Amino acid sequence: MMVAGVEPRTLVEPQSVDELTDRVRELYARETPFAFIGGGTEMELGNLPRALDTLVRTTACTGVIDYAPEDQTITVEAGMTIAAVSDVLARERQFLAIDAPDPERATVGGAIATNLSGPRRLRYGGIKDTIVGVEIVRPDGVRARGGGKVVKNVAGFDIPKLMVGSLGTLGAIVGATFRVFPVAERRAALMYAVLTVDQMMSLCAELIGAALVPAAVTGFACAKRGRYDVVVTFEGFARGVEEQMTTAAAIAVRLGVDAEALPDDALAAQGKRERALRRGANWHLTVCAPPTALAHFVATTPFADDVRHAVDPLLGTGYFAAAEFDVATVAAWRTALGGGSAVVNALPAQARRGLDSWGEPPKAALAIMRRLKATFDPKGLCNAGRFVGGL
Amino acid sequence: MAAILDFAQIVGKRNTITAPSELRTYECDGLAGFRVRPAVVVLPETTEQVAAAVKLARSLGMPIVPRGAGTGLSGGALPVDGCVVIGLARMTKILAIDLENRRMRVQPGVINLDISRRLAPLGYYYAPDPSSQSVCTIGGNVAENSGGAHCLKYGFTVNHAVGATIVTSDGDVVTLGAQSGEPDSLGYDLMGVLVGSEGLLGIVTEVVVKILRRPQATRTIFATFPSTDEASGAVSSIIASGIVPAAIEMMDKLAIEAIVAATHVDWPLDVGAALLMDVDGVSAEVEDTAAAASALIEAAGAIEMRTPHDEVERGLMWKGRKAAFAAVGRISPNYYVQDGVIPRKDVAAVLREITRLGNEAGLRVANVFHAGDGNLHPLVLYDARIPGQEAKAEHVGGEILRVCLKYGGSVTGEHGVGRDKACYLGEQFSGDDLATMQMVRSAFDPYGVLNPDKLFPTPRLCGDKPGAYTAHPVEISGQAGRG
Ligand SMILES: Cc1cc2nc3c(=O)[nH]c(=O)nc-3n(C[C@H](O)[C@H](O)[C@H](O)COP(=O)(O)OP(=O)(O)OC[C@H]3O[C@@H](n4cnc5c(N)ncnc54)[C@H](O)[C@@H]3O)c2cc1C
């Protein structure tokens, strides 16, 4: 079990949230550096730990605390896998809007800590939009809650948001409440073949202009340079989906491009293509930029032959994978992206030297983040050094 | 006084208020029961002026209270003794509209509705629509994480205000969150925490919001019921069917009476409850969901159902709903609004408990609320001229919040904690929960000078109730050291 390529000395697996709380309190009191692990699917994200002794695994904490289908909310312990939560929800024809690449392993806590984000974020929002409550164990071993169990709530500061993407540096996420959604009656998808970047962006403008409501839009880079197969997915009640498919097909005619309907399990097909993207590649990067900047970036960057990628052009997210890559290229991309970011999700251990996984946030905001980290973890023991700015 | 002259040097004389008669406007917000006169009010026009005013206030040891339009209902913009109120209402510029990335950058004093008005010719709009949207500011919305009828489907301010420029308590200018349309920004989600922080973490001087394409179609349904029980049943079955209405609002008998008297909508008076609902989206889906919802409403026991014939009639219906608070103000000399949230499946039961509480106190309670997300707005009617009634109304209001907590809900869904509900926060959250929030505060404002005496229960505000105590931010930052 490695953390950014470093082997911890000890692995502990508390059998309950209470035990986990006790463990953290002891570690903190003894000044033993520690970190958390869920399913272990994203352990290469983040910088080298500054110090690490004990890894605390959350995967034994898997209870469903409360599920209220009528209220479309669920509260679970954070060690539960995304697949397990999905199974519970599926019985009531509901789902959690987190498209995890590896749902059988990825845990709820890990998804929150890494701000896991997939193509259907376009329609259902990201974790930040669907999390309504959180329970954490602070680095000092104190258990605290924020938010609540109801979908609407402005009492107190939004601690749930603060935990999303915090990479376990402000403590362990031990429980969370989400807003969930009814499973759509119908899903259908259309694939527009070999579009140029300009055509892809025109397509996006047309979809928005026609007030369609796609669940996801993903462009998969083709073997032919600068070209994309763009998959547009619709979900909802049957007639609405059919009408949108018709309009979307008409848009293809207007743009003079080929489009074909994908079979019913379009989402599965999309997932397969996404996984294929990363297979056999040691380097994974996520690019995040305003849609127009992302389009400019993919249109003007001279990608090496083995760089595979896909973009969610309306979200402003790009996923890149390659066998060979280097620190200088990461730096060049960051410069090219301006206000956007290029985060390295995975890389070979020996390539870490000199690399910052994240890139630099604005200085003034970083100063507040530093104070925040120092207030939550004054001894600097909790997943130290791995986050943005060496936090 | 030297201090006040110095403020005038920063923002100009015209934008500095010191005359007692003019200061009176700033003594309270929408919660007029609490009043404190500030030492001075400044109305800056730029971020730089805000920063300079904050620095000056700090050097003079003055607490700082940010203010938008002053429509808040929880005493969030209530001044504290000797404070400077920094009013953002004159920062009203729309700075940029970026249709391609569907973002807009505005100054904080821009009125919520003006954003959508400006976008209307382009076919776009800004989703969160508080009933006060024609007067409240976007900065106030960010501070309160304001909601509105159409937030059921589209989400609250926090889902739409994605980036900001703030002035911190040290007078530093900081940009937070996503500035131009990128989905995430690096590091902790400080923007996510800023939204809803009620002016305690920073003064918002620019906001980046998401803008949405107008839906293809919208259908509105107005339905009446014998009582709130049947109306609640209709809401539950609509939601259970998988329909996500854009909005679904409930009004009880008293609220309907007040609205009819004030706005002349032709709603029937001999009913126990009404629902006003929008479904929107792509045309075919809207047709189907409107039909399905109508069938469910009928099955739930509706007396009558209406759909507006045109935009004008639809506008009138929504105007009726949005004017509800003011309308109640016309049938009662005073009222006290609550904002509790409960799981929506419990709406009928909780409404019955609210009626009981009102009856016991001999006070009428009108209910007009966001039924789809269980966000109640009981309005407790009273007459302040009758000795003891105000205290009774406050008591009923408090007991209502306790009922909401008993059902696993929250003491506020959109109006904020402010001064009004600070003492109830200790009943919703543990001391450790609140201390954790104080840690966040200390990272932004270690000395607690921004909007003091709000949100957090303190012994001074609430008495020495066990569990309500939380450490002062300076205590925490002292222990933590300032990183
Ligand atoms: C009739 C009526 C109906 C209402 N309906 C709704 C509704 O449907 N939904 C809803 O959510 N609310 C509603 N409200 C409450 C209120 O309008 C909202 O809370 C609104 O967001 C307040 O905006 P404001 O500009 O008036 O802010 P203010 O009342 O001036 O301030 C509110 C809080 O925000 C802080 N603040 C203001 N501006 C800034 C800034 N630029 N930077 C930092 N902090 C700032 C203040 O310190 C204060 O704590 C209603 C109010 C009324 C009177």
mmCIF file of N, CA, C and O in Angstrom, chain A residues 185-248:
data_model
loop_
_atom_site.group_PDB
_atom_site.id
_atom_site.type_symbol
_atom_site.label_atom_id
_atom_site.label_comp_id
_atom_site.label_asym_id
_atom_site.label_seq_id
_atom_site.Cartn_x
_atom_site.Cartn_y
_atom_site.Cartn_z
ATOM 1 N N GLU A 185 -35.803 7.411 -16.929
ATOM 2 C CA GLU A 185 -36.597 6.406 -17.642
ATOM 3 C C GLU A 185 -35.863 5.935 -18.908
ATOM 4 O O GLU A 185 -35.904 4.786 -19.281
ATOM 5 N N ARG A 186 -35.202 6.840 -19.573
ATOM 6 C CA ARG A 186 -34.552 6.525 -20.844
ATOM 7 C C ARG A 186 -33.184 7.205 -20.911
ATOM 8 O O ARG A 186 -32.995 8.305 -20.402
ATOM 9 N N ARG A 187 -32.258 6.497 -21.545
ATOM 10 C CA ARG A 187 -30.968 7.116 -21.847
ATOM 11 C C ARG A 187 -30.660 6.834 -23.307
ATOM 12 O O ARG A 187 -30.943 5.751 -23.808
ATOM 13 N N ALA A 188 -30.113 7.801 -24.004
ATOM 14 C CA ALA A 188 -29.719 7.571 -25.388
ATOM 15 C C ALA A 188 -28.514 8.450 -25.674
ATOM 16 O O ALA A 188 -28.289 9.457 -24.998
ATOM 17 N N ALA A 189 -27.730 8.051 -26.654
ATOM 18 C CA ALA A 189 -26.530 8.830 -26.965
ATOM 19 C C ALA A 189 -26.297 8.859 -28.472
ATOM 20 O O ALA A 189 -26.654 7.927 -29.200
ATOM 21 N N LEU A 190 -25.715 9.951 -28.890
ATOM 22 C CA LEU A 190 -25.407 10.149 -30.293
ATOM 23 C C LEU A 190 -23.906 10.371 -30.395
ATOM 24 O O LEU A 190 -23.346 11.100 -29.579
ATOM 25 N N MET A 191 -23.257 9.729 -31.368
ATOM 26 C CA MET A 191 -21.840 9.991 -31.542
ATOM 27 C C MET A 191 -21.591 10.739 -32.841
ATOM 28 O O MET A 191 -21.972 10.278 -33.920
ATOM 29 N N TYR A 192 -20.958 11.879 -32.716
ATOM 30 C CA TYR A 192 -20.578 12.685 -33.872
ATOM 31 C C TYR A 192 -19.146 12.310 -34.212
ATOM 32 O O TYR A 192 -18.267 12.387 -33.354
ATOM 33 N N ALA A 193 -18.923 11.900 -35.453
ATOM 34 C CA ALA A 193 -17.631 11.308 -35.783
ATOM 35 C C ALA A 193 -16.632 12.327 -36.316
ATOM 36 O O ALA A 193 -16.982 13.243 -37.065
ATOM 37 N N VAL A 194 -15.415 12.112 -35.906
ATOM 38 C CA VAL A 194 -14.204 12.839 -36.319
ATOM 39 C C VAL A 194 -14.396 14.349 -36.534
ATOM 40 O O VAL A 194 -14.133 14.878 -37.611
ATOM 41 N N LEU A 195 -14.776 15.012 -35.484
ATOM 42 C CA LEU A 195 -14.937 16.471 -35.555
ATOM 43 C C LEU A 195 -13.607 17.175 -35.316
ATOM 44 O O LEU A 195 -12.771 16.693 -34.547
ATOM 45 N N THR A 196 -13.431 18.307 -35.927
ATOM 46 C CA THR A 196 -12.306 19.170 -35.557
ATOM 47 C C THR A 196 -12.680 19.855 -34.241
ATOM 48 O O THR A 196 -13.841 19.828 -33.830
ATOM 49 N N VAL A 197 -11.688 20.487 -33.625
ATOM 50 C CA VAL A 197 -11.969 21.197 -32.367
ATOM 51 C C VAL A 197 -13.020 22.278 -32.613
ATOM 52 O O VAL A 197 -13.952 22.449 -31.822
ATOM 53 N N ASP A 198 -12.877 22.973 -33.725
ATOM 54 C CA ASP A 198 -13.862 24.020 -34.036
ATOM 55 C C ASP A 198 -15.265 23.443 -34.182
ATOM 56 O O ASP A 198 -16.235 24.020 -33.700
ATOM 57 N N GLN A 199 -15.342 22.303 -34.878
ATOM 58 C CA GLN A 199 -16.661 21.677 -35.041
ATOM 59 C C GLN A 199 -17.225 21.223 -33.696
ATOM 60 O O GLN A 199 -18.426 21.353 -33.445
ATOM 61 N N MET A 200 -16.352 20.702 -32.837
ATOM 62 C CA MET A 200 -16.793 20.260 -31.509
ATOM 63 C C MET A 200 -17.366 21.447 -30.733
ATOM 64 O O MET A 200 -18.406 21.327 -30.084
ATOM 65 N N MET A 201 -16.700 22.586 -30.816
ATOM 66 C CA MET A 201 -17.177 23.756 -30.081
ATOM 67 C C MET A 201 -18.457 24.322 -30.707
ATOM 68 O O MET A 201 -19.336 24.801 -29.997
ATOM 69 N N SER A 202 -18.552 24.244 -32.038
ATOM 70 C CA SER A 202 -19.798 24.680 -32.675
ATOM 71 C C SER A 202 -20.941 23.772 -32.243
ATOM 72 O O SER A 202 -22.052 24.235 -31.987
ATOM 73 N N LEU A 203 -20.656 22.487 -32.177
ATOM 74 C CA LEU A 203 -21.671 21.533 -31.719
ATOM 75 C C LEU A 203 -22.157 21.926 -30.314
ATOM 76 O O LEU A 203 -23.360 21.985 -30.057
ATOM 77 N N CYS A 204 -21.200 22.214 -29.432
ATOM 78 C CA CYS A 204 -21.570 22.599 -28.060
ATOM 79 C C CYS A 204 -22.453 23.844 -28.078
ATOM 80 O O CYS A 204 -23.463 23.908 -27.367
ATOM 81 N N ALA A 205 -22.059 24.816 -28.881
ATOM 82 C CA ALA A 205 -22.834 26.058 -28.949
ATOM 83 C C ALA A 205 -24.248 25.782 -29.457
ATOM 84 O O ALA A 205 -25.226 26.347 -28.965
ATOM 85 N N GLU A 206 -24.344 24.863 -30.435
ATOM 86 C CA GLU A 206 -25.672 24.510 -30.973
ATOM 87 C C GLU A 206 -26.529 23.809 -29.925
ATOM 88 O O GLU A 206 -27.729 24.053 -29.824
ATOM 89 N N LEU A 207 -25.911 22.897 -29.180
ATOM 90 C CA LEU A 207 -26.671 22.158 -28.156
ATOM 91 C C LEU A 207 -27.244 23.128 -27.124
ATOM 92 O O LEU A 207 -28.412 23.045 -26.748
ATOM 93 N N ILE A 208 -26.400 24.053 -26.692
ATOM 94 C CA ILE A 208 -26.852 25.045 -25.705
ATOM 95 C C ILE A 208 -27.879 25.973 -26.343
ATOM 96 O O ILE A 208 -28.922 26.268 -25.757
ATOM 97 N N GLY A 209 -27.568 26.407 -27.556
ATOM 98 C CA GLY A 209 -28.458 27.335 -28.246
ATOM 99 C C GLY A 209 -29.862 26.770 -28.413
ATOM 100 O O GLY A 209 -30.855 27.478 -28.297
ATOM 101 N N ALA A 210 -29.945 25.457 -28.642
ATOM 102 C CA ALA A 210 -31.248 24.816 -28.822
ATOM 103 C C ALA A 210 -31.893 24.488 -27.481
ATOM 104 O O ALA A 210 -32.954 23.883 -27.440
ATOM 105 N N ALA A 211 -31.238 24.889 -26.391
ATOM 106 C CA ALA A 211 -31.725 24.620 -25.028
ATOM 107 C C ALA A 211 -31.934 23.127 -24.797
ATOM 108 O O ALA A 211 -32.866 22.708 -24.118
ATOM 109 N N LEU A 212 -31.032 22.300 -25.360
ATOM 110 C CA LEU A 212 -31.037 20.878 -25.005
ATOM 111 C C LEU A 212 -30.334 20.744 -23.655
ATOM 112 O O LEU A 212 -29.608 21.632 -23.224
ATOM 113 N N VAL A 213 -30.577 19.601 -23.011
ATOM 114 C CA VAL A 213 -30.011 19.407 -21.683
ATOM 115 C C VAL A 213 -29.264 18.078 -21.647
ATOM 116 O O VAL A 213 -29.739 17.101 -21.078
ATOM 117 N N PRO A 214 -28.086 18.007 -22.306
ATOM 118 C CA PRO A 214 -27.365 16.735 -22.309
ATOM 119 C C PRO A 214 -26.892 16.368 -20.901
ATOM 120 O O PRO A 214 -26.575 17.249 -20.099
ATOM 121 N N ALA A 215 -26.875 15.055 -20.626
ATOM 122 C CA ALA A 215 -26.336 14.595 -19.349
ATOM 123 C C ALA A 215 -24.818 14.636 -19.393
ATOM 124 O O ALA A 215 -24.160 14.854 -18.379
ATOM 125 N N ALA A 216 -24.256 14.403 -20.583
ATOM 126 C CA ALA A 216 -22.803 14.422 -20.729
ATOM 127 C C ALA A 216 -22.434 14.696 -22.175
ATOM 128 O O ALA A 216 -23.173 14.312 -23.091
ATOM 129 N N VAL A 217 -21.309 15.371 -22.353
ATOM 130 C CA VAL A 217 -20.734 15.556 -23.685
ATOM 131 C C VAL A 217 -19.247 15.265 -23.551
ATOM 132 O O VAL A 217 -18.555 15.940 -22.796
ATOM 133 N N THR A 218 -18.773 14.233 -24.239
ATOM 134 C CA THR A 218 -17.355 13.892 -24.153
ATOM 135 C C THR A 218 -16.774 13.726 -25.553
ATOM 136 O O THR A 218 -17.360 13.037 -26.395
ATOM 137 N N GLY A 219 -15.633 14.367 -25.769
ATOM 138 C CA GLY A 219 -14.923 14.204 -27.029
ATOM 139 C C GLY A 219 -13.718 13.298 -26.826
ATOM 140 O O GLY A 219 -12.840 13.599 -26.027
ATOM 141 N N PHE A 220 -13.705 12.164 -27.516
ATOM 142 C CA PHE A 220 -12.568 11.243 -27.434
ATOM 143 C C PHE A 220 -11.635 11.532 -28.602
ATOM 144 O O PHE A 220 -12.064 11.471 -29.765
ATOM 145 N N ALA A 221 -10.389 11.839 -28.299
ATOM 146 C CA ALA A 221 -9.439 12.148 -29.368
ATOM 147 C C ALA A 221 -9.267 10.932 -30.279
ATOM 148 O O ALA A 221 -9.087 9.818 -29.803
ATOM 149 N N CYS A 222 -9.346 11.160 -31.587
ATOM 150 C CA CYS A 222 -9.207 10.066 -32.549
ATOM 151 C C CYS A 222 -7.733 9.828 -32.861
ATOM 152 O O CYS A 222 -6.872 10.628 -32.497
ATOM 153 N N ALA A 223 -7.512 8.739 -33.567
ATOM 154 C CA ALA A 223 -6.148 8.476 -34.014
ATOM 155 C C ALA A 223 -5.688 9.614 -34.933
ATOM 156 O O ALA A 223 -4.536 10.029 -34.925
ATOM 157 N N LYS A 224 -6.632 10.119 -35.703
ATOM 158 C CA LYS A 224 -6.300 11.239 -36.583
ATOM 159 C C LYS A 224 -6.140 12.504 -35.741
ATOM 160 O O LYS A 224 -7.030 12.887 -34.992
ATOM 161 N N ARG A 225 -4.988 13.118 -35.836
ATOM 162 C CA ARG A 225 -4.666 14.277 -35.023
ATOM 163 C C ARG A 225 -5.692 15.403 -35.090
ATOM 164 O O ARG A 225 -6.173 15.734 -36.172
ATOM 165 N N GLY A 226 -6.004 15.962 -33.959
ATOM 166 C CA GLY A 226 -6.877 17.120 -33.932
ATOM 167 C C GLY A 226 -8.338 16.803 -34.184
ATOM 168 O O GLY A 226 -9.138 17.706 -34.394
ATOM 169 N N ARG A 227 -8.691 15.501 -34.200
ATOM 170 C CA ARG A 227 -10.079 15.112 -34.454
ATOM 171 C C ARG A 227 -10.668 14.383 -33.237
ATOM 172 O O ARG A 227 -9.941 13.697 -32.524
ATOM 173 N N TYR A 228 -11.962 14.520 -33.067
ATOM 174 C CA TYR A 228 -12.629 13.943 -31.896
ATOM 175 C C TYR A 228 -13.911 13.240 -32.287
ATOM 176 O O TYR A 228 -14.692 13.745 -33.106
ATOM 177 N N ASP A 229 -14.152 12.071 -31.661
ATOM 178 C CA ASP A 229 -15.476 11.454 -31.690
ATOM 179 C C ASP A 229 -16.215 12.001 -30.467
ATOM 180 O O ASP A 229 -15.798 11.769 -29.336
ATOM 181 N N VAL A 230 -17.298 12.705 -30.731
ATOM 182 C CA VAL A 230 -17.970 13.363 -29.617
ATOM 183 C C VAL A 230 -19.264 12.624 -29.264
ATOM 184 O O VAL A 230 -20.154 12.479 -30.115
ATOM 185 N N VAL A 231 -19.325 12.137 -28.020
ATOM 186 C CA VAL A 231 -20.499 11.391 -27.574
ATOM 187 C C VAL A 231 -21.384 12.314 -26.730
ATOM 188 O O VAL A 231 -20.930 12.871 -25.727
ATOM 189 N N VAL A 232 -22.616 12.488 -27.166
ATOM 190 C CA VAL A 232 -23.567 13.329 -26.437
ATOM 191 C C VAL A 232 -24.648 12.414 -25.867
ATOM 192 O O VAL A 232 -25.306 11.693 -26.612
ATOM 193 N N THR A 233 -24.784 12.435 -24.547
ATOM 194 C CA THR A 233 -25.716 11.530 -23.872
ATOM 195 C C THR A 233 -26.907 12.314 -23.319
ATOM 196 O O THR A 233 -26.717 13.394 -22.732
ATOM 197 N N PHE A 234 -28.089 11.770 -23.508
ATOM 198 C CA PHE A 234 -29.290 12.392 -22.925
ATOM 199 C C PHE A 234 -29.937 11.420 -21.956
ATOM 200 O O PHE A 234 -29.958 10.216 -22.206
ATOM 201 N N GLU A 235 -30.479 11.947 -20.865
ATOM 202 C CA GLU A 235 -31.198 11.123 -19.894
ATOM 203 C C GLU A 235 -32.460 11.835 -19.469
ATOM 204 O O GLU A 235 -32.464 13.058 -19.344
ATOM 205 N N GLY A 236 -33.506 11.078 -19.240
ATOM 206 C CA GLY A 236 -34.737 11.697 -18.760
ATOM 207 C C GLY A 236 -35.945 10.863 -19.114
ATOM 208 O O GLY A 236 -35.820 9.656 -19.367
ATOM 209 N N PHE A 237 -37.099 11.521 -19.146
ATOM 210 C CA PHE A 237 -38.308 10.810 -19.563
ATOM 211 C C PHE A 237 -38.232 10.544 -21.069
ATOM 212 O O PHE A 237 -37.636 11.321 -21.820
ATOM 213 N N ALA A 238 -38.879 9.448 -21.485
ATOM 214 C CA ALA A 238 -38.672 8.925 -22.837
ATOM 215 C C ALA A 238 -38.867 9.961 -23.936
ATOM 216 O O ALA A 238 -37.994 10.148 -24.792
ATOM 217 N N ARG A 239 -40.006 10.648 -23.909
ATOM 218 C CA ARG A 239 -40.279 11.548 -25.023
ATOM 219 C C ARG A 239 -39.296 12.709 -25.096
ATOM 220 O O ARG A 239 -38.922 13.170 -26.172
ATOM 221 N N GLY A 240 -38.887 13.176 -23.937
ATOM 222 C CA GLY A 240 -37.912 14.266 -23.897
ATOM 223 C C GLY A 240 -36.586 13.826 -24.504
ATOM 224 O O GLY A 240 -35.944 14.561 -25.254
ATOM 225 N N VAL A 241 -36.176 12.598 -24.183
ATOM 226 C CA VAL A 241 -34.916 12.081 -24.718
ATOM 227 C C VAL A 241 -35.033 11.917 -26.236
ATOM 228 O O VAL A 241 -34.128 12.296 -26.984
ATOM 229 N N GLU A 242 -36.176 11.369 -26.675
ATOM 230 C CA GLU A 242 -36.354 11.173 -28.123
ATOM 231 C C GLU A 242 -36.312 12.506 -28.869
ATOM 232 O O GLU A 242 -35.662 12.639 -29.908
ATOM 233 N N GLU A 243 -37.009 13.471 -28.305
ATOM 234 C CA GLU A 243 -37.031 14.782 -28.957
ATOM 235 C C GLU A 243 -35.619 15.378 -29.043
ATOM 236 O O GLU A 243 -35.218 15.943 -30.066
ATOM 237 N N GLN A 244 -34.869 15.197 -27.965
ATOM 238 C CA GLN A 244 -33.508 15.749 -27.974
ATOM 239 C C GLN A 244 -32.625 15.022 -28.981
ATOM 240 O O GLN A 244 -31.791 15.640 -29.638
ATOM 241 N N MET A 245 -32.808 13.706 -29.076
ATOM 242 C CA MET A 245 -32.031 12.948 -30.064
ATOM 243 C C MET A 245 -32.337 13.446 -31.481
ATOM 244 O O MET A 245 -31.441 13.551 -32.322
ATOM 245 N N THR A 246 -33.594 13.741 -31.738
ATOM 246 C CA THR A 246 -33.983 14.242 -33.068
ATOM 247 C C THR A 246 -33.324 15.592 -33.350
ATOM 248 O O THR A 246 -32.735 15.806 -34.414
ATOM 249 N N THR A 247 -33.423 16.485 -32.363
ATOM 250 C CA THR A 247 -32.805 17.801 -32.538
ATOM 251 C C THR A 247 -31.294 17.662 -32.716
ATOM 252 O O THR A 247 -30.687 18.335 -33.557
ATOM 253 N N ALA A 248 -30.699 16.780 -31.906
ATOM 254 C CA ALA A 248 -29.243 16.608 -31.963
ATOM 255 C C ALA A 248 -28.822 16.064 -33.330
ATOM 256 O O ALA A 248 -27.771 16.446 -33.860
#
